[in-house]
Short mmCIF file of C-alpha atoms and ligand atoms in Angstrom, two decimals:
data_model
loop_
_atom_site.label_atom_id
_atom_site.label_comp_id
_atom_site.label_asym_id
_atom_site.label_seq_id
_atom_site.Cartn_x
_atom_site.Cartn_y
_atom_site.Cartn_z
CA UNK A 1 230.72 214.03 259.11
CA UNK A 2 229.58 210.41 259.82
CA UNK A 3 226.90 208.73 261.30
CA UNK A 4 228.20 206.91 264.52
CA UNK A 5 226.14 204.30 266.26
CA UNK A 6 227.33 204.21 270.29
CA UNK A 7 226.90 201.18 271.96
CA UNK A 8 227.68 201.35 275.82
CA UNK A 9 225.36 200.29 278.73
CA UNK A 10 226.79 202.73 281.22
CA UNK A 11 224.63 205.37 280.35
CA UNK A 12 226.95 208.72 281.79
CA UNK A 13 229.72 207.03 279.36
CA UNK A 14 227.12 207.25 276.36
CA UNK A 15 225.78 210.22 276.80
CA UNK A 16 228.83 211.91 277.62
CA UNK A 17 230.14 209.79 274.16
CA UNK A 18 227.38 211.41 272.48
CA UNK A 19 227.85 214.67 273.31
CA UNK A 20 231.38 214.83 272.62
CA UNK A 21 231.11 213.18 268.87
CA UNK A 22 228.53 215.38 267.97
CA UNK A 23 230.72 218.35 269.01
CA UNK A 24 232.91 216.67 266.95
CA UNK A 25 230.89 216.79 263.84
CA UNK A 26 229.21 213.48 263.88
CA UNK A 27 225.89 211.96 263.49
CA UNK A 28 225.47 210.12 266.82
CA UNK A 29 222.53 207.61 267.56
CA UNK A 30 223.25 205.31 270.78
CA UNK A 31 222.35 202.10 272.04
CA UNK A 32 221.93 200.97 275.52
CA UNK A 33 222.40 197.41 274.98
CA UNK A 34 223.03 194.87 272.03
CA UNK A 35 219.60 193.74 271.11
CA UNK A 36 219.07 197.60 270.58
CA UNK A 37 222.27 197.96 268.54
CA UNK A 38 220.76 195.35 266.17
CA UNK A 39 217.82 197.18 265.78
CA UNK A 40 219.46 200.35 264.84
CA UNK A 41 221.80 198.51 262.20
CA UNK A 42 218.90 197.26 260.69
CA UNK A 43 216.84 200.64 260.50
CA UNK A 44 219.69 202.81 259.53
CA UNK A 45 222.71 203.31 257.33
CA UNK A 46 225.61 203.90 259.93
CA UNK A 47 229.94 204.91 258.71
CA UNK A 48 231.32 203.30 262.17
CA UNK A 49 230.17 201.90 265.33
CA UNK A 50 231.41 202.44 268.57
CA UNK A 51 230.45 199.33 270.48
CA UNK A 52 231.58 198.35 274.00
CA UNK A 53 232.15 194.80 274.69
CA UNK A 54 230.22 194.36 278.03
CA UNK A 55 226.72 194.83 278.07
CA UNK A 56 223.53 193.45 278.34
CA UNK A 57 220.82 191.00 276.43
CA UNK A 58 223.16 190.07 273.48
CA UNK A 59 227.01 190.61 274.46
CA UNK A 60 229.51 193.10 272.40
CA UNK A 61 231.18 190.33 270.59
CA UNK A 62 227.93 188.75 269.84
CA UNK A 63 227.16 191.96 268.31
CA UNK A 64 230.75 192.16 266.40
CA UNK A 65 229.91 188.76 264.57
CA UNK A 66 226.33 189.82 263.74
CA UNK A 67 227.57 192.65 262.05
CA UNK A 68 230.52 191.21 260.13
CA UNK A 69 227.69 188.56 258.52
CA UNK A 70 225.59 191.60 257.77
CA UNK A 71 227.61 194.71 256.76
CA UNK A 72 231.40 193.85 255.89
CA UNK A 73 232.68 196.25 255.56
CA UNK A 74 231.43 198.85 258.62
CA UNK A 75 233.80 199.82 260.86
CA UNK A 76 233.52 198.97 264.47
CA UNK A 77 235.67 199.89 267.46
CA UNK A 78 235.63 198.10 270.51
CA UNK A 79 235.98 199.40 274.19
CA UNK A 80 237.38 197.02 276.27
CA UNK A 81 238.26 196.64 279.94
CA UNK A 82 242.19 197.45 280.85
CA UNK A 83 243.08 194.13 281.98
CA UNK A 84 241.22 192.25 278.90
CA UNK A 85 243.69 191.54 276.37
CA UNK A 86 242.31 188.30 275.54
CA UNK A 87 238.75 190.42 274.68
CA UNK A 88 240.69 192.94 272.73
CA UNK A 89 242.45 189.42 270.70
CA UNK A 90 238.68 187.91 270.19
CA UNK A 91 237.34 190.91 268.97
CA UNK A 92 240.34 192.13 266.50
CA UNK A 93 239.67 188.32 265.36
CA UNK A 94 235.99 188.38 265.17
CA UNK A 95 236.57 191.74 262.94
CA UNK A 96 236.99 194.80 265.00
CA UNK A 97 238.94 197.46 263.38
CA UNK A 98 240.47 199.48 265.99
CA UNK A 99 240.21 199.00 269.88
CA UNK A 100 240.43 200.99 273.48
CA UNK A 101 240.53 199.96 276.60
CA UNK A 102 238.50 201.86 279.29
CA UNK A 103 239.34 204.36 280.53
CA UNK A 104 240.28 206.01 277.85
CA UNK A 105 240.84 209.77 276.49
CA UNK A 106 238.21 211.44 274.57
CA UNK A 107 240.84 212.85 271.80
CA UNK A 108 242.47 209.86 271.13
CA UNK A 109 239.07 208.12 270.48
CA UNK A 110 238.00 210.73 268.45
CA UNK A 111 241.94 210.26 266.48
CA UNK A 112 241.24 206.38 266.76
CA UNK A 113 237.68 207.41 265.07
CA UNK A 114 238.78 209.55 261.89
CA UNK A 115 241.86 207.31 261.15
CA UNK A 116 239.14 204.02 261.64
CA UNK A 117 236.62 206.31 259.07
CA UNK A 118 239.54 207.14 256.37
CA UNK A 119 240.67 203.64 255.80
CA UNK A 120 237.28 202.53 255.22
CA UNK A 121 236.60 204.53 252.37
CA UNK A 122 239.62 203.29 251.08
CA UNK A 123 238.14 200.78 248.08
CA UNK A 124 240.88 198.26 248.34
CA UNK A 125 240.55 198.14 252.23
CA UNK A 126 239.07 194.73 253.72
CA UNK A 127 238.08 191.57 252.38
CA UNK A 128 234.53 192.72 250.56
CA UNK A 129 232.07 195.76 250.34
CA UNK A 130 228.58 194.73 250.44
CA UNK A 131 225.36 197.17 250.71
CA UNK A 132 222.29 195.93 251.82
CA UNK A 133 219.44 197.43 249.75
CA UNK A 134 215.56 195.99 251.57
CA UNK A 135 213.84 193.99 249.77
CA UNK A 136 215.69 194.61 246.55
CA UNK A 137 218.74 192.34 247.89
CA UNK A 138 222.28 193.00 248.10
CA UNK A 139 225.19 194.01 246.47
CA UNK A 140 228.69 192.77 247.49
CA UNK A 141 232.24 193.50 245.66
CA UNK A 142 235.20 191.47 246.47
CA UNK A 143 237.52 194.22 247.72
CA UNK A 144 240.62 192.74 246.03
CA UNK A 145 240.02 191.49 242.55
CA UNK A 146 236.96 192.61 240.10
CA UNK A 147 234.21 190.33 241.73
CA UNK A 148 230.64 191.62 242.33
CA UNK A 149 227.56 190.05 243.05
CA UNK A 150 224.00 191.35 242.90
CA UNK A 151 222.28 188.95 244.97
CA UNK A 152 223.30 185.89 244.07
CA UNK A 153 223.91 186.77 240.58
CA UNK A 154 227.63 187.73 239.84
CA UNK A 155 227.74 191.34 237.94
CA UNK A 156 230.28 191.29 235.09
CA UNK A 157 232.40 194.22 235.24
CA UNK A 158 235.88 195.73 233.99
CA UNK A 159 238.33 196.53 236.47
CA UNK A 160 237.71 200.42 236.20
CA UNK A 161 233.90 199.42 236.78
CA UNK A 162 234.75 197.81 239.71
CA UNK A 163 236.94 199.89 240.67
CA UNK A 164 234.74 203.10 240.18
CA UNK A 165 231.49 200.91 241.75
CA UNK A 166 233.82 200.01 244.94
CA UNK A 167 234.51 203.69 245.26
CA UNK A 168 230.91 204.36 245.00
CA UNK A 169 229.85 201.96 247.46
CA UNK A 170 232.38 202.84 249.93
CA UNK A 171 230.90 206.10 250.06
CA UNK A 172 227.14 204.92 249.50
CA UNK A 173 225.13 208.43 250.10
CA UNK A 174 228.43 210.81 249.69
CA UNK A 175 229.80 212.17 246.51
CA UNK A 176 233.04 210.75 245.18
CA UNK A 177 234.97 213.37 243.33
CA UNK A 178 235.60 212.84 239.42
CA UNK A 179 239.64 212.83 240.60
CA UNK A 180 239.41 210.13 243.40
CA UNK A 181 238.12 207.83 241.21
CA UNK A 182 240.64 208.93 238.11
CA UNK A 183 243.28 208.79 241.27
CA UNK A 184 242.03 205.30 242.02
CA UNK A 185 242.26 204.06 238.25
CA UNK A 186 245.69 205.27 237.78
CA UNK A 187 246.78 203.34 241.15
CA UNK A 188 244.95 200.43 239.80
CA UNK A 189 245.87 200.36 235.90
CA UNK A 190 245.13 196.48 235.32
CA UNK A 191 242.75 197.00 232.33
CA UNK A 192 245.51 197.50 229.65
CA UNK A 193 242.97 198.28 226.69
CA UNK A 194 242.22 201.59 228.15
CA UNK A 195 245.50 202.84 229.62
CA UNK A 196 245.18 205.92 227.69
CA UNK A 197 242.18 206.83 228.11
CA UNK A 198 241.70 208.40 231.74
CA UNK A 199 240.05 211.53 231.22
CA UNK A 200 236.78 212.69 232.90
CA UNK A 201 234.62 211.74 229.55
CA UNK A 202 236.32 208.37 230.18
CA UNK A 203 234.70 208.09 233.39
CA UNK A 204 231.02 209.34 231.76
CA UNK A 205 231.14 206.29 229.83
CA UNK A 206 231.93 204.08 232.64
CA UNK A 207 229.51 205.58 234.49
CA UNK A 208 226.81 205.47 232.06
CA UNK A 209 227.60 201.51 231.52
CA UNK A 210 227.08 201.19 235.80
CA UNK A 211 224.07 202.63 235.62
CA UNK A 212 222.85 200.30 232.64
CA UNK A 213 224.35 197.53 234.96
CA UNK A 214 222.84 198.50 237.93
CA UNK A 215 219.24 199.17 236.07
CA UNK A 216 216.46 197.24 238.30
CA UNK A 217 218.95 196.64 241.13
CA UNK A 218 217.25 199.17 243.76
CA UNK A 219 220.68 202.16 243.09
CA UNK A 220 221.43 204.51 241.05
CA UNK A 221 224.36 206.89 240.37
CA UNK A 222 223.45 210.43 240.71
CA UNK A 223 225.85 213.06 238.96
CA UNK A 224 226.08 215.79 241.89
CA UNK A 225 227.04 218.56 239.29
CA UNK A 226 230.61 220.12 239.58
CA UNK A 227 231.48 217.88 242.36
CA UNK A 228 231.05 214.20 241.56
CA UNK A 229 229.07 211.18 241.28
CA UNK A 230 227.07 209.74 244.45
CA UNK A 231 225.69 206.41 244.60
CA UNK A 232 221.76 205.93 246.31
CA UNK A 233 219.17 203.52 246.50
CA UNK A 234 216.15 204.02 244.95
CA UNK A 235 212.73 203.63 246.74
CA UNK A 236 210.73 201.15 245.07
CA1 CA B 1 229.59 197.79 279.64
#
C-alpha cells in the first residue's frame, strides 16, 4: 500500500481517481488545486503523487518544481492533455517520473502507478534521497556514490552504511527485510575490507553504528522483530 496524493481540479476525475486507488489498496488524499497540493506535501509523508498539469492558483508544473526542491526523490506522475507533447517534454524535464495523457485507462494508471512505486524504492534510483524531518532538518544521500548530509553537515559513512541508510530511507516508515539489504550489499560490494562478512550479525553491527550516527538527528532505526529494520523519526 502507498499513500497517493491526487491532484486534479476536475473534481468527477478526482473523486472517481480516489475511489478507484483506494480499491486498489492505496492511501488516497486529493487536492483540488496546487496551492492545496503544497499544503498537503508539507503536512504529510506521501510514496507518489498523481498531479495533473492544468489547474488552478499555482499551475501543475509549478507544483512539479516545488516538489523536486523539496522531496527528491517522490515520485510524481503527470496527466497531461492528448495533444500536449511539449507539456509531457517540460514536465519529464522538470522531474516527472512517468506521464499520461487524458483520457486515459484506469488499469494502465494503476500499472503506470506500481511500476512508478517499485523503482523508487530502488536505493540506487535518481540523483539523491533526502527526508525532511521538521524542525530537526534534513537528511539527504547522494543516490550514486556514499555521500550523506545531515543538514548541512556531511555524515561519514561506509558504503554498506550508505547503502543500508539509502535502503532505509527509501522506505522511511516501512520495514526493509534483513535480505534486501544483504541483496543490496552483495550488488554493491565496493567496501573490499568486509567482502566476507555478509551475514545478518554483519548487518547488527552496521546497524548499531547508524543508529550511533544518526543519535540527535530526529530518526531512529527500529528492529521490527523477525521481519526487518524500519527507519522513523522521532518526536522531539
Ligand atoms: Ca485540469
Amino acid at each position: 500500500m502507498a499513500h497517493l496524493l491526487i491532484v486534479e481540479d476536475d473534481d468527477l476525475l478526482r473523486d472517481g481517481l480516489a475511489a478507484q486507488l483506494g480499491l486498489a489498496g492505496h492511501q488516497t488524499t486529493t487536492a483540488a488545486n496546487g496551492a492545496l497540493a503544497q499544503e498537503q506535501l508539507e503536512a504529510n509523508r506521501f510514496d507518489g503523487v498523481v498531479l495533473d498539469l492544468g489547474l488552478p492558483l499555482v499551475d501543475g508544473m509549478a507544483v512539479l518544481r516545488w516538489i523536486r526542491k523539496r522531496l527528491l526523490a517522490l515520485p510524481v506522475l503527470i496527466l497531461t492533455a492528448r495533444d500536449g507533447v511539449e507539456d509531457r517534454i517540460e514536465g519529464l524535464n522538470a522531474g516527472a517520473d512517468d506521464y499520461l495523457t487524458k483520457p486515459f485507462n484506469m488499469a494502465e494508471l494503476e500499472a503506470r502507478l506500481g511500476a512508478m512505486l517499485r523503482r523508487s524504492r530502488l536505493p540506487a534510483f535518481g540523483g539523491s534521497l533526502e527526508l525532511q524531518m521538521g524542525e530537526a532538518g534534513r537528511l539527504r544521500l547522494d543516490a550514486t556514490q556514499p555521500l550523506a548530509w545531515l543538514g548541512d553537515e556531511p555524515l561519514e559513512l561506509t558504503q554498506r552504511e550508505w547503502a543500508l541508510l539509502s535502503l532505509l530511507v527509501a522506505n522511511a516508515g516501512q520495514v526493509v527485510g534483513r535480505e534486501d539489504v544483504l541483496s543490496a550489499w552483495k550488488a554493491d560490494p565496493s567496501d573490499p575490507s568486509d567482502t566476507t562478512n555478509t551475514g545478518s550479525n554483519a548487518l547488527e553491527v552496521y546497524v548499531h553504528r547508524l543508529r550511533r550516527k544518526l543519535a540527535d538527528s530526529g530518526l531512529s532505526i527500529r528492529n521490527v522483530r523477525g521481519l526487518g529494520y524500519m527507519l522513523e523519526t522521532t518526536t522531539p
